[in-house]
PDB file of C-alpha atoms in Angstrom:
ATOM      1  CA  UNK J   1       0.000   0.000   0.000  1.00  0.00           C
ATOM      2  CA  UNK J   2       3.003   2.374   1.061  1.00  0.00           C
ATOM      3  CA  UNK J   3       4.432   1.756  -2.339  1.00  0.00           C
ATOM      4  CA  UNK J   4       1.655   3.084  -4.146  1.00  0.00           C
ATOM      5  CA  UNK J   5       0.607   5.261  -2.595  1.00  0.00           C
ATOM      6  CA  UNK J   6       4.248   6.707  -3.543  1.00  0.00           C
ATOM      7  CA  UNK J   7       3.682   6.002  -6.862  1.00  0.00           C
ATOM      8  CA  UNK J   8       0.526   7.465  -7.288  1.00  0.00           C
ATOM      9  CA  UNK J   9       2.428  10.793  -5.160  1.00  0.00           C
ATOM     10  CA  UNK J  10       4.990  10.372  -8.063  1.00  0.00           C
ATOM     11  CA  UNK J  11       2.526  10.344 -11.043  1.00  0.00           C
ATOM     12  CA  UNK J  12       0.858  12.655  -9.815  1.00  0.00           C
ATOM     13  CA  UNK J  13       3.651  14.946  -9.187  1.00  0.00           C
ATOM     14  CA  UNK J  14       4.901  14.489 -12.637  1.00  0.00           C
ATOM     15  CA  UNK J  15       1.838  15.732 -13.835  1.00  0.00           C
ATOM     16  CA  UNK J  16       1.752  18.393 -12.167  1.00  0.00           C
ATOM     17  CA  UNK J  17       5.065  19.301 -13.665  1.00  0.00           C
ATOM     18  CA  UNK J  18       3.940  18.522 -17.033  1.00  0.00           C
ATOM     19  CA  UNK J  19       0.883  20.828 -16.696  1.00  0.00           C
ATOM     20  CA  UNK J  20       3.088  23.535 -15.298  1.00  0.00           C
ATOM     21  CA  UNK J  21       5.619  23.515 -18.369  1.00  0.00           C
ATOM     22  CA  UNK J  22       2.888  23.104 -20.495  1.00  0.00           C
ATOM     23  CA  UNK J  23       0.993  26.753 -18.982  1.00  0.00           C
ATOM     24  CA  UNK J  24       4.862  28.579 -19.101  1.00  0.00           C
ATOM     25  CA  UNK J  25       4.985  27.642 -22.453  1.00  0.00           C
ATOM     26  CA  UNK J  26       1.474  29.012 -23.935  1.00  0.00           C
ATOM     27  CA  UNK J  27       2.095  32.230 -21.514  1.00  0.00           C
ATOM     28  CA  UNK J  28       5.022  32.288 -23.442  1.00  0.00           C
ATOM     29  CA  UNK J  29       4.103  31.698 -26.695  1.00  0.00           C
ATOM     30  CA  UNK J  30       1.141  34.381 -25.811  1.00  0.00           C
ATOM     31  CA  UNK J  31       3.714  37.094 -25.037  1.00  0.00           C
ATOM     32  CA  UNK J  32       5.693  35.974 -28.366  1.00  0.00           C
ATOM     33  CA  UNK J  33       2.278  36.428 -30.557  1.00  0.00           C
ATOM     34  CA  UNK J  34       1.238  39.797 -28.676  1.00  0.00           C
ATOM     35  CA  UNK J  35       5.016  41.167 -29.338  1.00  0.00           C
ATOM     36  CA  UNK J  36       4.991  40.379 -32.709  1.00  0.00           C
ATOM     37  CA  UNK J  37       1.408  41.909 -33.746  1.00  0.00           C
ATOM     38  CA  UNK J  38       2.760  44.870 -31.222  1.00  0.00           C
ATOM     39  CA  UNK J  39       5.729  45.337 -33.488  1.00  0.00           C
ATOM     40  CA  UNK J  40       3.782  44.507 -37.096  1.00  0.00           C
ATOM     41  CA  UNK J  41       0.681  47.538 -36.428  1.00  0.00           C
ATOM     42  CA  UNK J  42       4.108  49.896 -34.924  1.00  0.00           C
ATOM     43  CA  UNK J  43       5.619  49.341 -38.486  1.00  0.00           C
ATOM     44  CA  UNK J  44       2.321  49.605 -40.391  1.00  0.00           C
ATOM     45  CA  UNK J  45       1.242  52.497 -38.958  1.00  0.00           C
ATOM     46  CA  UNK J  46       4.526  54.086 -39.814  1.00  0.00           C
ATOM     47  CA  UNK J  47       3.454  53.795 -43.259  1.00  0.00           C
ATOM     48  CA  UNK J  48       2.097  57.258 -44.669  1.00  0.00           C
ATOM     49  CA  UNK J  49      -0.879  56.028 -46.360  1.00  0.00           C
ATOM     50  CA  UNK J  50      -1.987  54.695 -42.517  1.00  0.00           C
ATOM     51  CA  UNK J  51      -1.362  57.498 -40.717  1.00  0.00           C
ATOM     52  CA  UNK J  52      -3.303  59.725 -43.199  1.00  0.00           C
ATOM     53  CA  UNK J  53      -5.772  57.527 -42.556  1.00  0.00           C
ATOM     54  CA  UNK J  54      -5.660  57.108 -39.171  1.00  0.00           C
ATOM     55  CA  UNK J  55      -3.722  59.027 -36.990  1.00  0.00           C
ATOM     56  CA  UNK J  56      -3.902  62.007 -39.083  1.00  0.00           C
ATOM     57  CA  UNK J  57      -6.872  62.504 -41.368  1.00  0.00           C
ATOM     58  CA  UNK J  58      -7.158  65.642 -43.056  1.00  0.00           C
ATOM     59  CA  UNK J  59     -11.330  65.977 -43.383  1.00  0.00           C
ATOM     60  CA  UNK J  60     -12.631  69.774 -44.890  1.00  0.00           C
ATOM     61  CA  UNK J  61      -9.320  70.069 -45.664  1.00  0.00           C
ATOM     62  CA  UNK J  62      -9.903  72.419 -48.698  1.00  0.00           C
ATOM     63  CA  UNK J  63     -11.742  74.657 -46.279  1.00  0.00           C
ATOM     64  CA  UNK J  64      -8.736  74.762 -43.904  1.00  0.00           C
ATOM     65  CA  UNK J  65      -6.943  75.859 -46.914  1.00  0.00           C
ATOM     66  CA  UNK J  66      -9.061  78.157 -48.192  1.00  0.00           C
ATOM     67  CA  UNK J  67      -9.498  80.621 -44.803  1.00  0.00           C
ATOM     68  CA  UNK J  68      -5.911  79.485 -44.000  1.00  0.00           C
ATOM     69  CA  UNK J  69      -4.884  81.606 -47.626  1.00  0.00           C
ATOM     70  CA  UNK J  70      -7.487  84.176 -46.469  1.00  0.00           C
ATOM     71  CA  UNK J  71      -6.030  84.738 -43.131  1.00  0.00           C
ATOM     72  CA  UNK J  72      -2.148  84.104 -43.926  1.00  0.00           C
ATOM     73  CA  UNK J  73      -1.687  81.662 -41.665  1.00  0.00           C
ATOM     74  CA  UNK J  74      -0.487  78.254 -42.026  1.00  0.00           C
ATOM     75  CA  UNK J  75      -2.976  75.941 -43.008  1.00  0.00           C
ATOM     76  CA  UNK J  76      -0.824  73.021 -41.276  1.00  0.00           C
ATOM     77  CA  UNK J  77      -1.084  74.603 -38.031  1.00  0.00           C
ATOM     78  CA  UNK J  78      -4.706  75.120 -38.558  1.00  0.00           C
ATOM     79  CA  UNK J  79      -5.508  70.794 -39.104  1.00  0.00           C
ATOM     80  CA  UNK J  80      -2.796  70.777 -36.359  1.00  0.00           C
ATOM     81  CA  UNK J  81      -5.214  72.741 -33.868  1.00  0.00           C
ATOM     82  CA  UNK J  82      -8.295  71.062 -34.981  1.00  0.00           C
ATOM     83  CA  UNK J  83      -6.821  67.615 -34.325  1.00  0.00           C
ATOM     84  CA  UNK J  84      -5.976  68.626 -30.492  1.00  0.00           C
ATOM     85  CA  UNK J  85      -9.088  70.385 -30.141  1.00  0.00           C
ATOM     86  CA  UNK J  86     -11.632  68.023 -31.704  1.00  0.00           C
ATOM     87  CA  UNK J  87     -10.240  65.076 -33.460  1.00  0.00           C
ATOM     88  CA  UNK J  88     -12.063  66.767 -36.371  1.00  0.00           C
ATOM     89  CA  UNK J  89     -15.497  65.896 -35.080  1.00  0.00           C
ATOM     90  CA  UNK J  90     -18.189  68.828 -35.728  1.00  0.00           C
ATOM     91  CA  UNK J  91     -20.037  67.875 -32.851  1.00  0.00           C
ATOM     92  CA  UNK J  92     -17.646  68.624 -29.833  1.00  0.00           C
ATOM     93  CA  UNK J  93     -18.317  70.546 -27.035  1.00  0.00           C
ATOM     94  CA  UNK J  94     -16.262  70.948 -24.039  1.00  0.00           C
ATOM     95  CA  UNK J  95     -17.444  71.019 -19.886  1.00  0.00           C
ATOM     96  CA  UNK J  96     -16.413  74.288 -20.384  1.00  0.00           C
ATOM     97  CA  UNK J  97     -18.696  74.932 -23.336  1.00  0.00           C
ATOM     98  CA  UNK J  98     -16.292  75.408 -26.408  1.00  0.00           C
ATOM     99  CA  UNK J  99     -17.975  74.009 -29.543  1.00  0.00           C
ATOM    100  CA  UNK J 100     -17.159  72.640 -32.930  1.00  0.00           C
ATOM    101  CA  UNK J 101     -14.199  71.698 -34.691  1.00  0.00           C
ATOM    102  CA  UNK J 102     -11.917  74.580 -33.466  1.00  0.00           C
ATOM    103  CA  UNK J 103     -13.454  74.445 -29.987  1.00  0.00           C
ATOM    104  CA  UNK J 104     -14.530  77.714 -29.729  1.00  0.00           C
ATOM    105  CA  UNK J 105     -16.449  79.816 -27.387  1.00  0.00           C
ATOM    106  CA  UNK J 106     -19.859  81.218 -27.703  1.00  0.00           C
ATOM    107  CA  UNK J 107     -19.054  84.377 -26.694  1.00  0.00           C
ATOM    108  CA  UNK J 108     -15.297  84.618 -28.383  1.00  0.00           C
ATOM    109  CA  UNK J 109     -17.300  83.322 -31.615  1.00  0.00           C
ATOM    110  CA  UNK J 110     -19.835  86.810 -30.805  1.00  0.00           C
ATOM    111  CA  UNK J 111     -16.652  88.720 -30.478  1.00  0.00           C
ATOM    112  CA  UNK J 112     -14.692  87.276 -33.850  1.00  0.00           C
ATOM    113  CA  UNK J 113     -18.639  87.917 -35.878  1.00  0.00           C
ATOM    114  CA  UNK J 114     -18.038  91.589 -34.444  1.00  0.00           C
ATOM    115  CA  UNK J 115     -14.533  91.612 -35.690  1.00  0.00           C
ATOM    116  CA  UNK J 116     -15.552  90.256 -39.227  1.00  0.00           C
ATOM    117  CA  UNK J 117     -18.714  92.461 -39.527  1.00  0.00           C
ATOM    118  CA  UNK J 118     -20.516  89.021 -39.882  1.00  0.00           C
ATOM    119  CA  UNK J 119     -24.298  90.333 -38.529  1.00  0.00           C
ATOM    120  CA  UNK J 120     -25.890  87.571 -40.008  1.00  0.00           C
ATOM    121  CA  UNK J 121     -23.974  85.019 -37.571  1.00  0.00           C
ATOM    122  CA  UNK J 122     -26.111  83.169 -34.975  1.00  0.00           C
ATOM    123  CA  UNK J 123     -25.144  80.819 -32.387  1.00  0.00           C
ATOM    124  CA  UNK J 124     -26.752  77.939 -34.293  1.00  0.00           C
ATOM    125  CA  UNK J 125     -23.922  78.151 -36.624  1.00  0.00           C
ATOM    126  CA  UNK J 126     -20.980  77.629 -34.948  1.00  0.00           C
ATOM    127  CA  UNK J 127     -21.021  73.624 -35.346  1.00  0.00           C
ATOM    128  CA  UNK J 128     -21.456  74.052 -38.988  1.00  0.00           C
ATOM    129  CA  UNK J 129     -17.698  73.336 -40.068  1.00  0.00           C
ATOM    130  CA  UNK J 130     -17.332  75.776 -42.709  1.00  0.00           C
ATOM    131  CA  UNK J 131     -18.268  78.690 -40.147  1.00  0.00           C
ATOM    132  CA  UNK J 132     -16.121  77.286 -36.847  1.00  0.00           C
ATOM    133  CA  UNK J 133     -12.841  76.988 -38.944  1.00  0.00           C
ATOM    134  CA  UNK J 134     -13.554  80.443 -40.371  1.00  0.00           C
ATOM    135  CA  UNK J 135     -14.196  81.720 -36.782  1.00  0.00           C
ATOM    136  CA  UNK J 136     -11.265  79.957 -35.705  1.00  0.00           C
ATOM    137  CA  UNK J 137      -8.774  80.374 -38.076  1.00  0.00           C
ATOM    138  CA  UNK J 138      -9.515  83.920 -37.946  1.00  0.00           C
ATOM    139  CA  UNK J 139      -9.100  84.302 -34.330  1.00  0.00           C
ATOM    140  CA  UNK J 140      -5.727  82.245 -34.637  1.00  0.00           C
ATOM    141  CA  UNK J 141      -4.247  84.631 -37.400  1.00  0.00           C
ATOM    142  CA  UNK J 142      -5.138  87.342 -35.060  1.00  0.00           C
ATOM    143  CA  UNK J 143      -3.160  86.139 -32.351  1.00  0.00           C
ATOM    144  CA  UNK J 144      -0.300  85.361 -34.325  1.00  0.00           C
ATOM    145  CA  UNK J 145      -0.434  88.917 -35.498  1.00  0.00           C
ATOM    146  CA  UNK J 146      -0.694  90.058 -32.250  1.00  0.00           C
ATOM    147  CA  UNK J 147       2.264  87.830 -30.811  1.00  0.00           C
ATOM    148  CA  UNK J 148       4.437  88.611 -34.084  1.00  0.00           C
ATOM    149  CA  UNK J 149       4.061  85.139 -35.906  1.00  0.00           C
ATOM    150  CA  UNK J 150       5.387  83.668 -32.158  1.00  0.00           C
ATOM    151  CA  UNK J 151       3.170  80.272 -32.345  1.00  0.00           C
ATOM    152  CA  UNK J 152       3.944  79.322 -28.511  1.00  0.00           C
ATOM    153  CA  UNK J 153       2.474  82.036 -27.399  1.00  0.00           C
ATOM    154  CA  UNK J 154      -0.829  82.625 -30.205  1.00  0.00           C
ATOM    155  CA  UNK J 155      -1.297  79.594 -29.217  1.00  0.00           C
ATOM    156  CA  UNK J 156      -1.135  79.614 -25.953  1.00  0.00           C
ATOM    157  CA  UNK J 157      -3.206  82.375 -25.788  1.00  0.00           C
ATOM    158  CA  UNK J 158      -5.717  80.478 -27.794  1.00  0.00           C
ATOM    159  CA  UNK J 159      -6.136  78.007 -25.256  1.00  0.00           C
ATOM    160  CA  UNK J 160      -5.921  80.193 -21.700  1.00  0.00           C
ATOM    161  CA  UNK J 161      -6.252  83.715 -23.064  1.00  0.00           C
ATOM    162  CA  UNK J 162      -4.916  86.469 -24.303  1.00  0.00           C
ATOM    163  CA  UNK J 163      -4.661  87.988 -21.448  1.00  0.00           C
ATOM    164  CA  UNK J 164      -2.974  85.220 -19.628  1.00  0.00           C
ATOM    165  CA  UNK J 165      -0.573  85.016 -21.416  1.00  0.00           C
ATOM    166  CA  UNK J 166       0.257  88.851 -21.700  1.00  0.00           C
ATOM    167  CA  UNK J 167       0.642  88.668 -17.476  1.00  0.00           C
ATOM    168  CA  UNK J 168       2.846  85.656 -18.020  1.00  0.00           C
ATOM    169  CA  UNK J 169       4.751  87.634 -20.188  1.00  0.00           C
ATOM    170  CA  UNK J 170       5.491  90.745 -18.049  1.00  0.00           C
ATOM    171  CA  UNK J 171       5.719  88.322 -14.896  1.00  0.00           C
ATOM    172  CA  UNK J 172       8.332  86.005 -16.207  1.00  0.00           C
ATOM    173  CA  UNK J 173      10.220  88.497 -18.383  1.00  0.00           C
ATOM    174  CA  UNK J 174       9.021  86.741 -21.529  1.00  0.00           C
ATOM    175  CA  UNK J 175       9.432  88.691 -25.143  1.00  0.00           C
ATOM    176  CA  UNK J 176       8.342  87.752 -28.444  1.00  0.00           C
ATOM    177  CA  UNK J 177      11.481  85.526 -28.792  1.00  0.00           C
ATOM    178  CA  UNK J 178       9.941  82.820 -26.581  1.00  0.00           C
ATOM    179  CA  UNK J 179       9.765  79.396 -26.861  1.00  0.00           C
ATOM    180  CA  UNK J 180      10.074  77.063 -24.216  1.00  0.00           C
ATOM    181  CA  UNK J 181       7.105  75.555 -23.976  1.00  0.00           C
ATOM    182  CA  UNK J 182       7.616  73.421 -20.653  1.00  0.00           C
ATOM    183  CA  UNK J 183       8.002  77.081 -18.795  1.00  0.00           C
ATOM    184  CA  UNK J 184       4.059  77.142 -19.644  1.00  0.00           C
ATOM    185  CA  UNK J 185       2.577  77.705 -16.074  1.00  0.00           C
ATOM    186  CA  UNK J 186      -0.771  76.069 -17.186  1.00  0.00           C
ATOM    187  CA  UNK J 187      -0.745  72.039 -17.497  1.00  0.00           C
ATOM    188  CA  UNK J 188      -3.212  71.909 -19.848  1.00  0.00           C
ATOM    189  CA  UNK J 189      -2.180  74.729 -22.301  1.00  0.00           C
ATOM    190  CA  UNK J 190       1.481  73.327 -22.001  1.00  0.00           C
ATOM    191  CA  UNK J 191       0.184  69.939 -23.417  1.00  0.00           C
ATOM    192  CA  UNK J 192      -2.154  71.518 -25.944  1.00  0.00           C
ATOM    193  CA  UNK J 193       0.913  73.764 -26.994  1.00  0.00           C
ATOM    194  CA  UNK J 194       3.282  70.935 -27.300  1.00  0.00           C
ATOM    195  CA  UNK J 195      -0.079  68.445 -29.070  1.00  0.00           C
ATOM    196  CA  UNK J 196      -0.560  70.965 -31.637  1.00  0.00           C
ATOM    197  CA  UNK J 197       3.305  71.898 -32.362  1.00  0.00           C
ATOM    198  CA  UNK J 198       3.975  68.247 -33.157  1.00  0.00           C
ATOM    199  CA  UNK J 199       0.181  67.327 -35.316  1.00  0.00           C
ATOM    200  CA  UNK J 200       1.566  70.363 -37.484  1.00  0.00           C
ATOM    201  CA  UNK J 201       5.125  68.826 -38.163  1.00  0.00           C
ATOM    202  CA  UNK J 202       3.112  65.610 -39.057  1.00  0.00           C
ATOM    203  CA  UNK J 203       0.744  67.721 -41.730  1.00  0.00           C
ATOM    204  CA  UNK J 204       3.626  69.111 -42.978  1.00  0.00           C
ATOM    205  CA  UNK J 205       5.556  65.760 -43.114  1.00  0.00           C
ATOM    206  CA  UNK J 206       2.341  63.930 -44.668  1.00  0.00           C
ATOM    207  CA  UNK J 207       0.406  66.848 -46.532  1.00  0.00           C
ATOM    208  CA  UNK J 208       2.265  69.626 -47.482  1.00  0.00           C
ATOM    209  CA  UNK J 209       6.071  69.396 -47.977  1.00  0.00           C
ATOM    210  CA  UNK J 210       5.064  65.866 -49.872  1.00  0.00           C
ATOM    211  CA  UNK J 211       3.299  67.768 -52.809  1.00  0.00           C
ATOM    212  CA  UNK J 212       5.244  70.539 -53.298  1.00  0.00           C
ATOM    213  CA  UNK J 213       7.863  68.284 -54.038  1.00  0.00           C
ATOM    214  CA  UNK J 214       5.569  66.327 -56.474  1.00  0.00           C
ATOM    215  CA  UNK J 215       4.376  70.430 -57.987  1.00  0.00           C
ATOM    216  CA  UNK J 216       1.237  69.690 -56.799  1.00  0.00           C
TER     217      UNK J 216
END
């Protein structure tokens, strides 16, 4: 009886072992199968035809470029902005109330509609594209005016304020030469600053510097 019950303690031990290799090596296979999709969608979505597609679509983007030209600014920076702001989707609206595609506010929209002489604007309007990146890419050019074609702080100042920015300014001895971003006292206008900054390189990289060099 002694000896089998052994035996059996043996077996069953053996089994055990069996079972336990057998589990390391699917966990490990596992981790080898979820690496190497990992590393197959990195490398595809390095292609530019995928991130056009998905990382960084360019929707209305020939009525970017058309207030963009209107404005003088840089219509890269504008799908840059809109990216950060909205992921290009019409219908966002912030807790704090901004709407449309360029996130703007109901009463800075009011204010830009002044600016423009636009008296047939009305509130409705400001998640129609065409009108938000107007209203927005207006406003933009007029901060980069303002902050003599500095894009830290216009756009800065498009996320907390123009006037935020101008006490930052005289507080932390800042001219129109700045540029160091991470000296943003805000946490969320330094990572909207720094989101924007790099979604225009990308435009630039996938859009614009490509066709010029194709003369198109």
């Amino acid at each position: 009886m002694l000896q089998d019950k052994l035996e059996h303690d043996f077996h069953r031990r053996i089994k055990q072992k069996r079972q336990e290799t057998n589990r390391r090596f699917a966990a490990f296979s596992l981790g080898i199968l979820i690496l190497c999709m990992a590393f197959s969608f990195f490398f595809i979505m390095q292609s530019e035809s995928m991130q056009r597609q998905y990382l960084y679509p360019y929707p209305y983007r020939s009525v970017v470029e058309h207030y963009a030209a209107k404005y003088k600014v840089d219509s890269s920076l504008v799908a840059g902005m809109i990216l950060s702001e909205s992921k290009f989707r019409n219908e966002a609206k912030s807790h704090r109330g901004a709407i449309g595609l360029m996130q703007l506010m109901p009463e800075t929209a009011m204010w830009i509609s002044e600016q423009l002489d636009d008296k047939e604007y009305e509130l409705s309007e400001l998640r129609e594209p065409q009108k938000n990146i107007e209203y927005g890419t207006w406003y933009i050019a007029s901060l980069e005016e303002e902050f003599e074609g500095n894009d830290v702080l216009a756009l800065a100042a498009y996320n907390a304020g123009r006037g935020n920015v101008h006490d930052w300014m005289e507080e932390r001895h800042w001219d129109m030469n700045f540029n160091e971003v991470s000296a943003i006292p805000y946490e969320e206008t330094r990572a909207y600053v720094a989101s924007v900054l790099k979604n225009r390189k990308k435009y630039l990289e996938l859009y614009d510097d490509k066709e010029k060099q194709e003369g198109i």
